[in-house]
PDB file of C-alpha atoms and ligand atoms in Angstrom:
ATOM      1  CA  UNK A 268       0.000   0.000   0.000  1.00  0.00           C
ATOM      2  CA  UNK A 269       1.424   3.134  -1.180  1.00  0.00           C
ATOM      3  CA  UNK A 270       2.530   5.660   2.348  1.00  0.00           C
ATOM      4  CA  UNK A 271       3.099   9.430   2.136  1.00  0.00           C
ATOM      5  CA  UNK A 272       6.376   8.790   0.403  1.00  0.00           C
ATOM      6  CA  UNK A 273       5.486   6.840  -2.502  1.00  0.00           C
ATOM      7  CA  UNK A 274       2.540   9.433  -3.022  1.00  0.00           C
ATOM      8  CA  UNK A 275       4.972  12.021  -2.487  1.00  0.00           C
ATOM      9  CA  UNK A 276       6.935  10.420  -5.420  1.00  0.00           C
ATOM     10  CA  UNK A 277       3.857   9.965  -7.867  1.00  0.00           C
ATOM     11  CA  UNK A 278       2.605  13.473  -6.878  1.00  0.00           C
ATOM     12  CA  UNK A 279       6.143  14.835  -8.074  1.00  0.00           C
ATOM     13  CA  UNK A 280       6.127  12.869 -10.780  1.00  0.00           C
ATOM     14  CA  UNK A 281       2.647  13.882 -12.254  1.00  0.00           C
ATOM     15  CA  UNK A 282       3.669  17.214 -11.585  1.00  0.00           C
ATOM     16  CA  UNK A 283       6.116  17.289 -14.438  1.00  0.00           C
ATOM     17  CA  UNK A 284       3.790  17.115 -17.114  1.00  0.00           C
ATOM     18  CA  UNK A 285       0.242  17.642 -15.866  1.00  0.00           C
ATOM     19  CA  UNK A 286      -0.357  21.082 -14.490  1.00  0.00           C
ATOM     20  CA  UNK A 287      -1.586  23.467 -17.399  1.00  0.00           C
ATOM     21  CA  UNK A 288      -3.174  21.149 -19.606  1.00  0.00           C
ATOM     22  CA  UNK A 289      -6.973  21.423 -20.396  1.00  0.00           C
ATOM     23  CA  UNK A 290      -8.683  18.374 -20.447  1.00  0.00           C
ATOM     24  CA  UNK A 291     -10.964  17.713 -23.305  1.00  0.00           C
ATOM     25  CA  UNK A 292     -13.512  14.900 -22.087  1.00  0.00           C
ATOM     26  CA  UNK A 293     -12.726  12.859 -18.794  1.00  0.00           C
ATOM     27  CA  UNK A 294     -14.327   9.238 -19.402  1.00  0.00           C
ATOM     28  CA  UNK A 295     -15.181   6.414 -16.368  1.00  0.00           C
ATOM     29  CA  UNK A 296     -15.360   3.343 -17.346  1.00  0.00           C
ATOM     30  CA  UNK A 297     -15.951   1.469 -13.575  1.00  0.00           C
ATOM     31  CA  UNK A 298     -18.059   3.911 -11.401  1.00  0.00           C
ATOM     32  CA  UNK A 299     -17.516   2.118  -8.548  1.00  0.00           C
ATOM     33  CA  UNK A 300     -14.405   3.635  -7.481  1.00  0.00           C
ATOM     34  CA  UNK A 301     -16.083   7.171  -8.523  1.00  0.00           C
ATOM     35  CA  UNK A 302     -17.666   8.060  -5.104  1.00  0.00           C
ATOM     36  CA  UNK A 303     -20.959   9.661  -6.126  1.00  0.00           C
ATOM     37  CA  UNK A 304     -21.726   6.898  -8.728  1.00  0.00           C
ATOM     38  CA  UNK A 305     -21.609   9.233 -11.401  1.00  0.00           C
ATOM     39  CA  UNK A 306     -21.443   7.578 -14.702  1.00  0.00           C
ATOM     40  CA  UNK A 307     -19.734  10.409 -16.669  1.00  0.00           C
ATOM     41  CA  UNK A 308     -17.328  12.863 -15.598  1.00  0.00           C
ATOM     42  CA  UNK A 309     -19.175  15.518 -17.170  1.00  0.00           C
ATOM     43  CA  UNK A 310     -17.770  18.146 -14.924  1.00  0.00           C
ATOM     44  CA  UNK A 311     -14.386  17.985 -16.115  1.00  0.00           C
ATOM     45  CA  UNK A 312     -14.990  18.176 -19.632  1.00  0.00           C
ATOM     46  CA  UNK A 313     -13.252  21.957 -20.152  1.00  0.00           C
ATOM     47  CA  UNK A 314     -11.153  22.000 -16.762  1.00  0.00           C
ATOM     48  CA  UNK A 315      -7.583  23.321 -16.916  1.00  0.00           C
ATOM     49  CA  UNK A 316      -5.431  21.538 -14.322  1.00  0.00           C
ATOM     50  CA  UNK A 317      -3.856  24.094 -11.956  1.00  0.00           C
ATOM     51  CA  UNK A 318      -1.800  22.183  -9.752  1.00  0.00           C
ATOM     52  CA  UNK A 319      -0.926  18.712  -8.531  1.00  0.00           C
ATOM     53  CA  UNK A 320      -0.195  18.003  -4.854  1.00  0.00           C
ATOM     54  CA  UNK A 321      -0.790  15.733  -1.960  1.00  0.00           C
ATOM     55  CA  UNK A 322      -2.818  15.603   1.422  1.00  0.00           C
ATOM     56  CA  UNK A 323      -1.705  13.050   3.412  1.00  0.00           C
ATOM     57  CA  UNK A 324      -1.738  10.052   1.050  1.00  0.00           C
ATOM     58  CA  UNK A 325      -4.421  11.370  -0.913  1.00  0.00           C
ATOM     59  CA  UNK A 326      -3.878  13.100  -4.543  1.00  0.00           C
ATOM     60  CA  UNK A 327      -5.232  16.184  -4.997  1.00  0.00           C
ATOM     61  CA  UNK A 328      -5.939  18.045  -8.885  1.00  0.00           C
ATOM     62  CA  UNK A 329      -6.818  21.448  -8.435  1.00  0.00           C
ATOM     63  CA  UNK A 330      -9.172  22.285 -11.506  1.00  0.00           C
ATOM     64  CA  UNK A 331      -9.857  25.644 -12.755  1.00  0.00           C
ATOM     65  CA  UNK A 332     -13.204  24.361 -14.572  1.00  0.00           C
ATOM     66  CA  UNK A 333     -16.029  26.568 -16.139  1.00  0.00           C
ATOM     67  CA  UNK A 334     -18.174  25.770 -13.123  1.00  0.00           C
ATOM     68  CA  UNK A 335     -15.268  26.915 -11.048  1.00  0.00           C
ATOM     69  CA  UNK A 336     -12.758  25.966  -8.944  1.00  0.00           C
ATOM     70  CA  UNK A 337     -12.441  22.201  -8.030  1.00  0.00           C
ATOM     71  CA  UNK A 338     -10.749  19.426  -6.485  1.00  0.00           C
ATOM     72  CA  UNK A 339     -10.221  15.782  -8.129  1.00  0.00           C
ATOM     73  CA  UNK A 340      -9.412  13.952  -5.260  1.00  0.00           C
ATOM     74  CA  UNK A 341      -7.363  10.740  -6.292  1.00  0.00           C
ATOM     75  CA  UNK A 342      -6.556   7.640  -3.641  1.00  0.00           C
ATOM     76  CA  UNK A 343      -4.555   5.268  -4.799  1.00  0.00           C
ATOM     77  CA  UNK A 344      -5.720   2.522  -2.740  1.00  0.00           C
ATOM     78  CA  UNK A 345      -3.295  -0.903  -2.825  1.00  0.00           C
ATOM     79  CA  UNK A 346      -2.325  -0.726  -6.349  1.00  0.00           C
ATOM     80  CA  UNK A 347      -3.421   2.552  -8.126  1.00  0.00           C
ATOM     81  CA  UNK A 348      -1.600   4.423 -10.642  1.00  0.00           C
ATOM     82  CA  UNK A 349      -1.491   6.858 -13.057  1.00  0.00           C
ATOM     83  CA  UNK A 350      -0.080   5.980 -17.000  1.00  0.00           C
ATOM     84  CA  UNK A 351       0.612   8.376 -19.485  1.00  0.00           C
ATOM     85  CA  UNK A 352       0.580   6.810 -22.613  1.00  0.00           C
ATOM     86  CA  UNK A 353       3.222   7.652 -25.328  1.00  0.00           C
ATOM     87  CA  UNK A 354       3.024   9.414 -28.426  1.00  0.00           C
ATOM     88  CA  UNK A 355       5.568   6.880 -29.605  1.00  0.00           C
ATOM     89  CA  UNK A 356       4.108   3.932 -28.175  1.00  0.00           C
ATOM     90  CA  UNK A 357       4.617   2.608 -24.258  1.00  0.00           C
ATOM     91  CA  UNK A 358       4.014   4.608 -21.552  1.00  0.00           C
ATOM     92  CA  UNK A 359       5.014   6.200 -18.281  1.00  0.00           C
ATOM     93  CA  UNK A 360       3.687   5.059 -15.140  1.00  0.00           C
ATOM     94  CA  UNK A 361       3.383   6.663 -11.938  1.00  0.00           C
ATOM     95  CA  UNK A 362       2.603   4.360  -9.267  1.00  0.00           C
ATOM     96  CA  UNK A 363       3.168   4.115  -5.128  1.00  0.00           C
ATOM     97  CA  UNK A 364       3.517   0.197  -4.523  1.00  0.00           C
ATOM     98  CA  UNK A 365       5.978  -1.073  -7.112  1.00  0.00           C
ATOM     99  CA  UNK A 366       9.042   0.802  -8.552  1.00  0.00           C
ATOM    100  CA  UNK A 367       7.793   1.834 -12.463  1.00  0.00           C
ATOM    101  CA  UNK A 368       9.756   2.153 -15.256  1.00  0.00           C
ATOM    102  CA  UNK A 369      10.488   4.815 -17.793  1.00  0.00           C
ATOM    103  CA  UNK A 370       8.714   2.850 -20.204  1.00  0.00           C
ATOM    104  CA  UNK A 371       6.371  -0.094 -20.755  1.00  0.00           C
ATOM    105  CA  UNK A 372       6.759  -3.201 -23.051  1.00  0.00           C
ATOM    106  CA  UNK A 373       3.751  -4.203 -25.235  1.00  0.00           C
ATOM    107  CA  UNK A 374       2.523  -7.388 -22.557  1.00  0.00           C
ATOM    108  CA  UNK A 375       2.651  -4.602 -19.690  1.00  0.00           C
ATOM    109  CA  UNK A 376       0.318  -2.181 -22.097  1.00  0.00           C
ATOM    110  CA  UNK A 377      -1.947  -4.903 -22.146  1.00  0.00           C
ATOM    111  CA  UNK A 378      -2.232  -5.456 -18.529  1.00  0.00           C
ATOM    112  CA  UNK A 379      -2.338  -1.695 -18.021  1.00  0.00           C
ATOM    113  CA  UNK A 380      -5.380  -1.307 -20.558  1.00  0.00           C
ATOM    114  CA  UNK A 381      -7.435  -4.332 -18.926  1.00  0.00           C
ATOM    115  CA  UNK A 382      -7.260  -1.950 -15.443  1.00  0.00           C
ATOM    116  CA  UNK A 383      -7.637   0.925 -16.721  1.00  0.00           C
ATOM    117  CA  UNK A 384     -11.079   2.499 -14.995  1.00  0.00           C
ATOM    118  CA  UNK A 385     -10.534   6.157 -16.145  1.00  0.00           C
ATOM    119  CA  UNK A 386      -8.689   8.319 -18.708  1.00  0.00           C
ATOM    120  CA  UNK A 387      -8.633  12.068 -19.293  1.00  0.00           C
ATOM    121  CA  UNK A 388      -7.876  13.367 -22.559  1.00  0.00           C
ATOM    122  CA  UNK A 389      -6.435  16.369 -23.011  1.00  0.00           C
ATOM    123  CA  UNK A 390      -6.701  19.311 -25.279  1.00  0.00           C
ATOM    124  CA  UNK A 391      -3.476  18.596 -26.961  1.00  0.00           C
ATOM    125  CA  UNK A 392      -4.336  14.894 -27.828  1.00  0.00           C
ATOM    126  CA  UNK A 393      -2.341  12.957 -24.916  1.00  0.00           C
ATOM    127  CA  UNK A 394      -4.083  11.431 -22.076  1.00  0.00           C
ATOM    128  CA  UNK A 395      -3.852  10.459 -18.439  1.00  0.00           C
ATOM    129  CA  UNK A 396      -4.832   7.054 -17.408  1.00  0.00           C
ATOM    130  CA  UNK A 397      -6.071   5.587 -13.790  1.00  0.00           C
ATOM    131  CA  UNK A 398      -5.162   2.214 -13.730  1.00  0.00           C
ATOM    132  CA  UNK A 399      -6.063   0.276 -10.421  1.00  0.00           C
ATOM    133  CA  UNK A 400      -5.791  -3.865 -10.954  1.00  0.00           C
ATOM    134  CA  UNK A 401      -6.952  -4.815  -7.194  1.00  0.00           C
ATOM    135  CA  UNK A 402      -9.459  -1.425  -7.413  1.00  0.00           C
ATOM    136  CA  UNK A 403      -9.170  -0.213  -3.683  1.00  0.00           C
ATOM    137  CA  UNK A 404      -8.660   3.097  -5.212  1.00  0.00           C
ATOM    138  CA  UNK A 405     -11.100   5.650  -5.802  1.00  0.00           C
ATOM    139  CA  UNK A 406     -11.825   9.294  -7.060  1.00  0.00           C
ATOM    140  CA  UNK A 407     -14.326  12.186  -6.545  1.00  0.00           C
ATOM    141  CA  UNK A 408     -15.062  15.558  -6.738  1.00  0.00           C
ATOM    142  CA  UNK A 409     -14.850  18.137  -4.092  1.00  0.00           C
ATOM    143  CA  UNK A 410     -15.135  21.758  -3.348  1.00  0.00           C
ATOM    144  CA  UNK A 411     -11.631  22.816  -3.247  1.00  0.00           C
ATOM    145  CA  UNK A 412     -11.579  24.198   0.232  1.00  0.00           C
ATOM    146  CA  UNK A 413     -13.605  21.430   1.857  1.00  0.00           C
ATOM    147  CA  UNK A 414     -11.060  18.930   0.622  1.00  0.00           C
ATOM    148  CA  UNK A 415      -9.444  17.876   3.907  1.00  0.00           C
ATOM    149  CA  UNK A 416     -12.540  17.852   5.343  1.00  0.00           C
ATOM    150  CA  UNK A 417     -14.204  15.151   2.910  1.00  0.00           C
ATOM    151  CA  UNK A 418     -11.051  12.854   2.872  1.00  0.00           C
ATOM    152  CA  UNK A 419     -11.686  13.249   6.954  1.00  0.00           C
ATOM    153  CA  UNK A 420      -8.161  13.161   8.228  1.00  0.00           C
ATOM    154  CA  UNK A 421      -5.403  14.776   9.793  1.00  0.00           C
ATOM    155  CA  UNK A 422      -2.378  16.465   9.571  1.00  0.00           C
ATOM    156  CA  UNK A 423       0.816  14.559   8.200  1.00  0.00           C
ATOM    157  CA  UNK A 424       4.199  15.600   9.949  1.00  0.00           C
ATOM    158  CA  UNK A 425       5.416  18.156   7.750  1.00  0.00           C
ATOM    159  CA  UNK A 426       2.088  20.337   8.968  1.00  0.00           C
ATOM    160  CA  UNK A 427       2.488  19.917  12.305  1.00  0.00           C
ATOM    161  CA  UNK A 428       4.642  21.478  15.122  1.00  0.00           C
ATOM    162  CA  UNK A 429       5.594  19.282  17.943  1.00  0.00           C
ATOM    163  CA  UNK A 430       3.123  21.171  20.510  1.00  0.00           C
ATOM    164  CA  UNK A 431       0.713  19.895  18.179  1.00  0.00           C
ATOM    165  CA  UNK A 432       1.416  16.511  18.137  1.00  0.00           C
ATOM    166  CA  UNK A 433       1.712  16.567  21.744  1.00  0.00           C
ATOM    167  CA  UNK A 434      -1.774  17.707  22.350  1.00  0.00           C
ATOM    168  CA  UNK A 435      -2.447  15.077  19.747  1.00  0.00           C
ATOM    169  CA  UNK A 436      -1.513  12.113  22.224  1.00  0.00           C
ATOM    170  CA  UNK A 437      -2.876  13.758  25.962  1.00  0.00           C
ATOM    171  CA  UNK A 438      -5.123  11.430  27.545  1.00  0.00           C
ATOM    172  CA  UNK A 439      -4.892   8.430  24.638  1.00  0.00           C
ATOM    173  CA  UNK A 440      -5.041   5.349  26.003  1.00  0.00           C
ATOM    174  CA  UNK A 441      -4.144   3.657  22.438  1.00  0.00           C
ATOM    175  CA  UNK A 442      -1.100   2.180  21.714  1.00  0.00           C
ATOM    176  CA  UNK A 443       1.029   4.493  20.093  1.00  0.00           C
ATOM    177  CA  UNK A 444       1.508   2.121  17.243  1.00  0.00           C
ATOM    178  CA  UNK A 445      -2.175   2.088  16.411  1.00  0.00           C
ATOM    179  CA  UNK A 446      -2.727   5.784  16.994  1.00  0.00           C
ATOM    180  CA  UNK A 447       0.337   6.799  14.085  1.00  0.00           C
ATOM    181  CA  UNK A 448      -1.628   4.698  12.230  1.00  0.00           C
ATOM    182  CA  UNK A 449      -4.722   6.690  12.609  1.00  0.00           C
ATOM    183  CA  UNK A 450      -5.379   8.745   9.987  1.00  0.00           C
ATOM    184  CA  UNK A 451      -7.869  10.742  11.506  1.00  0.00           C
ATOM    185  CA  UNK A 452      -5.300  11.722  13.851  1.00  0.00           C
ATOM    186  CA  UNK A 453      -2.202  11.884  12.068  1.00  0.00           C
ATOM    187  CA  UNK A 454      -2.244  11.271   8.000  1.00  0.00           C
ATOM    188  CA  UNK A 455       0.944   9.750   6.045  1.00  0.00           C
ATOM    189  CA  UNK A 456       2.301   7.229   8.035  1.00  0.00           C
ATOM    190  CA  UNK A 457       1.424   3.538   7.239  1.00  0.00           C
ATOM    191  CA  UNK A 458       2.943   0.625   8.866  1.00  0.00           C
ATOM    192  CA  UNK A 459       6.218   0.008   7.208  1.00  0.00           C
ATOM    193  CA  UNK A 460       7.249   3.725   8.411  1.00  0.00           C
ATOM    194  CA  UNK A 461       5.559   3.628  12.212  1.00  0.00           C
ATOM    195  CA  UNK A 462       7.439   0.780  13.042  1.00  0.00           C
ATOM    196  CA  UNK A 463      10.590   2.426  11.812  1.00  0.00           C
ATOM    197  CA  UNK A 464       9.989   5.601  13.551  1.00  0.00           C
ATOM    198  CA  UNK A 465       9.474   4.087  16.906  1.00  0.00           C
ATOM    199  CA  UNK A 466      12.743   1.844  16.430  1.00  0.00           C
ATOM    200  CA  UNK A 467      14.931   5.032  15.538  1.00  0.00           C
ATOM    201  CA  UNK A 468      12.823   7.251  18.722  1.00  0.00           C
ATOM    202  CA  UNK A 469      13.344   3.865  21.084  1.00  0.00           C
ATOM    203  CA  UNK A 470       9.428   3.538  21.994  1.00  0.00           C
ATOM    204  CA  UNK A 471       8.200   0.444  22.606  1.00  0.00           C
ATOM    205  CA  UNK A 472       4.808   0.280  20.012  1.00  0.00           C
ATOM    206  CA  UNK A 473       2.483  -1.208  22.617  1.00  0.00           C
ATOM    207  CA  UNK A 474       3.154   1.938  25.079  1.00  0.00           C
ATOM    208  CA  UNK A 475      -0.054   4.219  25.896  1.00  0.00           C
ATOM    209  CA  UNK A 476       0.382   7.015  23.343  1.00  0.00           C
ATOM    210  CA  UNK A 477      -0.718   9.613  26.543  1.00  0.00           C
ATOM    211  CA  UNK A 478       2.169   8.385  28.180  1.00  0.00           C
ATOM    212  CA  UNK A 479       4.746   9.885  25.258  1.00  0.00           C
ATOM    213  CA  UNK A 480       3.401  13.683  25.584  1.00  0.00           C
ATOM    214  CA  UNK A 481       6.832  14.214  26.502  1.00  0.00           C
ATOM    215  CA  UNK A 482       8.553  12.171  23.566  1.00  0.00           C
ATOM    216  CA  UNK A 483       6.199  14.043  21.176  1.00  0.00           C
ATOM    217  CA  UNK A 484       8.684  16.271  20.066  1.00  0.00           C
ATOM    218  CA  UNK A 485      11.394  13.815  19.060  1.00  0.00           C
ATOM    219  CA  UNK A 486       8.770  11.300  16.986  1.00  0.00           C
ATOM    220  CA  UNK A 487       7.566  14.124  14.911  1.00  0.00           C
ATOM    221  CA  UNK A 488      11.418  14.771  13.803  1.00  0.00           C
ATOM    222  CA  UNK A 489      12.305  11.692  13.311  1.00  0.00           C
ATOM    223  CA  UNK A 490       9.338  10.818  11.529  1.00  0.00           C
ATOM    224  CA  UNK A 491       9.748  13.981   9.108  1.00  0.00           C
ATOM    225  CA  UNK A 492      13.591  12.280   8.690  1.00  0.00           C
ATOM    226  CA  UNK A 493      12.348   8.973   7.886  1.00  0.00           C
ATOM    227  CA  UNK A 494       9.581  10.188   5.385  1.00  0.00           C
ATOM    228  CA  UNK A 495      12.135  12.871   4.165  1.00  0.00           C
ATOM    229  CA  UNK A 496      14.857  10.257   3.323  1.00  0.00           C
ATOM    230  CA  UNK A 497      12.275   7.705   1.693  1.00  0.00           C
ATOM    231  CA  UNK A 498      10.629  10.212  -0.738  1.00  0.00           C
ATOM    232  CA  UNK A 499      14.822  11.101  -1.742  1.00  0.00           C
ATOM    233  CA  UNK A 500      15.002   7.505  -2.075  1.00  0.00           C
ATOM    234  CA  UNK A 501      12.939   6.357  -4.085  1.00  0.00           C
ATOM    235  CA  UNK A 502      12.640   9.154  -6.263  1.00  0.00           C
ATOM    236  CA  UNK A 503      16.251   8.493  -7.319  1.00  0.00           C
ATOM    237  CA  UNK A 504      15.200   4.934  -7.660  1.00  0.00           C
ATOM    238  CA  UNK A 505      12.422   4.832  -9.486  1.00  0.00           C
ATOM    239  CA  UNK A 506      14.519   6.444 -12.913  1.00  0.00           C
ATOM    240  CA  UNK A 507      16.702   3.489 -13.293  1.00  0.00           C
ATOM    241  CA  UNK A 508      15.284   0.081 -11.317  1.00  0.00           C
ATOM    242  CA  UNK A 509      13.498  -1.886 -14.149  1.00  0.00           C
ATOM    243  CA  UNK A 510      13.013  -4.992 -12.148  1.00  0.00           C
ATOM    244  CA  UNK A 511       9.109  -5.299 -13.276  1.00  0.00           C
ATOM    245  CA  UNK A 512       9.016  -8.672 -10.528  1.00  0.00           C
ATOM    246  CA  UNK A 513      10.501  -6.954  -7.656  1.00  0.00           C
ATOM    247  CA  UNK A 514       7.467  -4.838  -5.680  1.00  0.00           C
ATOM    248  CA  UNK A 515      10.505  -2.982  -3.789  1.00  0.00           C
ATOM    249  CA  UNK A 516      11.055   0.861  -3.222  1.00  0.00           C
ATOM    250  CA  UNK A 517      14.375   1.749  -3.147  1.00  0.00           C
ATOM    251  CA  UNK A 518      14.428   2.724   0.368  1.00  0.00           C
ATOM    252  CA  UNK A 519      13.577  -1.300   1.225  1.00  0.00           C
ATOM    253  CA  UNK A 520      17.418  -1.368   1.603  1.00  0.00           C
ATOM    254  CA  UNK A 521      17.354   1.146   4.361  1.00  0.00           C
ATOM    255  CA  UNK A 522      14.203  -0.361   6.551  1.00  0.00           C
ATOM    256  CA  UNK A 523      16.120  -1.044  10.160  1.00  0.00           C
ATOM    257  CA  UNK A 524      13.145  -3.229  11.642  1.00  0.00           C
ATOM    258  CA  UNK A 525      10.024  -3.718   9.316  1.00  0.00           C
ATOM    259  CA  UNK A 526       9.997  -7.227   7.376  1.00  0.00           C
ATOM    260  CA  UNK A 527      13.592  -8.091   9.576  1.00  0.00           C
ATOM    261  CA  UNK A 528      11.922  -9.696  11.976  1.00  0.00           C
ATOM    262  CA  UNK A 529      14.280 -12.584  13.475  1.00  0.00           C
ATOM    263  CA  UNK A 530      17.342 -10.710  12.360  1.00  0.00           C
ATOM    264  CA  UNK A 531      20.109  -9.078  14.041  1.00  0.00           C
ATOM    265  CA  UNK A 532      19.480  -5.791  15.800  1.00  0.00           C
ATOM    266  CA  UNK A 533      21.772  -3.474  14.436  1.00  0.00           C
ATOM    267  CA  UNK A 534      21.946  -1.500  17.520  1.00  0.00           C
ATOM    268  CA  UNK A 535      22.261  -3.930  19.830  1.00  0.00           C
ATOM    269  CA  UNK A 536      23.185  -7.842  20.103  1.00  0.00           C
ATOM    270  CA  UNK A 537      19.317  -8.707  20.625  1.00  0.00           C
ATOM    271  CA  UNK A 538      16.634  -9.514  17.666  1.00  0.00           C
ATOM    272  CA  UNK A 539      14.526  -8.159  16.121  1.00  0.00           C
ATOM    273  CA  UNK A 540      10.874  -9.528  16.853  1.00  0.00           C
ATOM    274  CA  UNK A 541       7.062  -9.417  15.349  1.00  0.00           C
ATOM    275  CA  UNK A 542       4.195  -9.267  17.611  1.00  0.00           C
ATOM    276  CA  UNK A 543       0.326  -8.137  16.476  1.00  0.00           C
ATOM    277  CA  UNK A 544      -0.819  -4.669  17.347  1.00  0.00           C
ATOM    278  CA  UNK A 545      -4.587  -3.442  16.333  1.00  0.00           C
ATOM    279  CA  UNK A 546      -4.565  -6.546  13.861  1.00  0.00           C
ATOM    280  CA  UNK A 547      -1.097  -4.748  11.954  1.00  0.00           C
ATOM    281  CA  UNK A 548       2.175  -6.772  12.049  1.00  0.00           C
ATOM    282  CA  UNK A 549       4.710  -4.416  13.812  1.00  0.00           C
ATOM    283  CA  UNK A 550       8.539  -4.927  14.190  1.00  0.00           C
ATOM    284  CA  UNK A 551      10.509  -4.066  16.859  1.00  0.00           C
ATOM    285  CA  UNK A 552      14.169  -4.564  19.470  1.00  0.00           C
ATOM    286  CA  UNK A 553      12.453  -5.493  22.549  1.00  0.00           C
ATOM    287  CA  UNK A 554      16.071  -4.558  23.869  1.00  0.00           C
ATOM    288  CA  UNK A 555      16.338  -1.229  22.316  1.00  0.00           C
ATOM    289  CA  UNK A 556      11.861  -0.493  22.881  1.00  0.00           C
ATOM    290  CA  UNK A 557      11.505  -1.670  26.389  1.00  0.00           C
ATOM    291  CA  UNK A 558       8.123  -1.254  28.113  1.00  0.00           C
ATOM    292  CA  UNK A 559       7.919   1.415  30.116  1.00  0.00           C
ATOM    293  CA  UNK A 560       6.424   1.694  33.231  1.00  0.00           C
ATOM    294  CA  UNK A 561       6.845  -2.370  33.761  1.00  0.00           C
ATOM    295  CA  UNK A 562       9.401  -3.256  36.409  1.00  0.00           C
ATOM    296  CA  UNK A 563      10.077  -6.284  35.250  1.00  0.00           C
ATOM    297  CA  UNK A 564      11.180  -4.906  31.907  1.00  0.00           C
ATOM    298  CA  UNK A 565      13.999  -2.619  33.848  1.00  0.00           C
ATOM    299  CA  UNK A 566      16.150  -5.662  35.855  1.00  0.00           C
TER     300      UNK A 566
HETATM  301 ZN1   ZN B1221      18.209  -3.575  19.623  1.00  0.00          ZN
END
């Protein structure tokens, strides 16, 4: 499931070549994944795209359209992606849960047109294809300043301050795995990256997220550093990795705990463990994440 990064990378990506091109006719082809059930998208027939950016792990097209300003909201679900098919033939993908390539062979183009459940066409003949195989993803159409509001969640690190975040955990009783995970709470961070910022901050993920008010400060850094790194990472990966079997990000190589589980700790001479928290597989050091507040854990 693509995390803030890898829609961080897709965003950047789409805004290379998107923004300022007027769409001619937006067609839907499986209104299922088009909230309101609208057959057509009738509405953005006309619409010059603005801008391209990201709310949480959401992707947001601001459209200048003749009925005014609005927001195509985009969510790429487990395997979404956008394809921009070439004038030459292939295309370029821009996707959050595999690397993509510069270009597509003819058996890929094939799979890609058997998913694809939306294109926009644009004024100067290209076009801009949703492809979703597994179809968890799904678009709509909001008033541009009620956007956060209709995707219903909250801030992601980089829009926070730390006395925010700290207010964000007073009196939660939730472990603070679960509650990073919350994206009504916090937006961006999935699993892979929770379990990586509470490895690098030392928190065990089972503690009481009211009981880190005072650690607040130090998990919003380090998860800015983590997401920071990954979205450098795999942007520099995704030009040259053609591997179309591998489903790895670049920044796989630089995960300390998630998916190690039964490996060496590589800050200490213990291992690296998986329990089960809020139904989510979560990796940790019990050596370097000890409980707190257990005596027992302190001998
Ligand atoms: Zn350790």
């Amino acid at each position: 499931m693509p995390e803030l990064p890898e829609v961080e990378t897709v965003v950047r990506g789409l805004r290379d070549v998107i923004p300022g091109r007027r769409i001619r006719r937006g067609r839907l082809s499986a209104p299922d994944l088009y909230h309101t059930g609208s057959r057509r998208l009738g509405w953005i027939d006309g619409a010059r795209v603005v801008s391209v950016d990201r709310i949480g792990k959401a992707i947001l097209f601001t459209l200048d359209s003749p009925a005014g300003a609005r927001a195509l909201v985009v969510h790429l679900g487990m395997t979404g992606r956008f394809v921009v098919p070439q004038a030459q033939g292939g295309a370029r993908v821009f996707q959050g849960d595999e690397i993509s390539s510069p270009g597509v062979g003819a058996g890929e183009m094939a799979s890609i047109g058997r998913h694809c459940h939306a294109r926009l066409r644009f004024e100067d003949g290209g076009e801009l294809w949703y492809v979703d195989p597994r179809r968890f993803g799904y678009f709509y159409l909001a008033p541009l300043d009620g956007v956060r509001e209709s995707l219903g969640i909250g801030p992601d690190p980089f829009e926070m301050r730390p006395r925010r975040m700290r207010a964000l955990f007073e009196g939660r009783t939730a472990p603070i795995k679960s509650l990073l995970l919350n994206q009504k709470v916090i937006a961006g961070l999935g699993n892979i990256y929770v379990d990586e910022v509470l490895y690098r901050t030392g928190l065990h993920p089972l503690t009481p997220a009211g009981r880190l008010c005072e650690d607040a400060a130090g998990l919003l850094e380090a998860s800015r550093r983590i997401l920071r790194s990954a979205i450098r990472f795999r942007g520099t990966t995704l030009r040259d990795y053609r591997d179309a079997a591998g489903r790895r990000g670049g920044y796989q190589q630089r995960l300390l705990v998630y998916g190690r589980e039964g490996e060496a700790c590589g800050k200490c001479d213990g291992e690296i463990r998986k329990i089960v928290v809020g139904g989510r597989g979560t990796h940790f050091c019990p050596a370097c994440q000890p409980r707190r507040g257990r005596p027992a854990a302190r001998r």
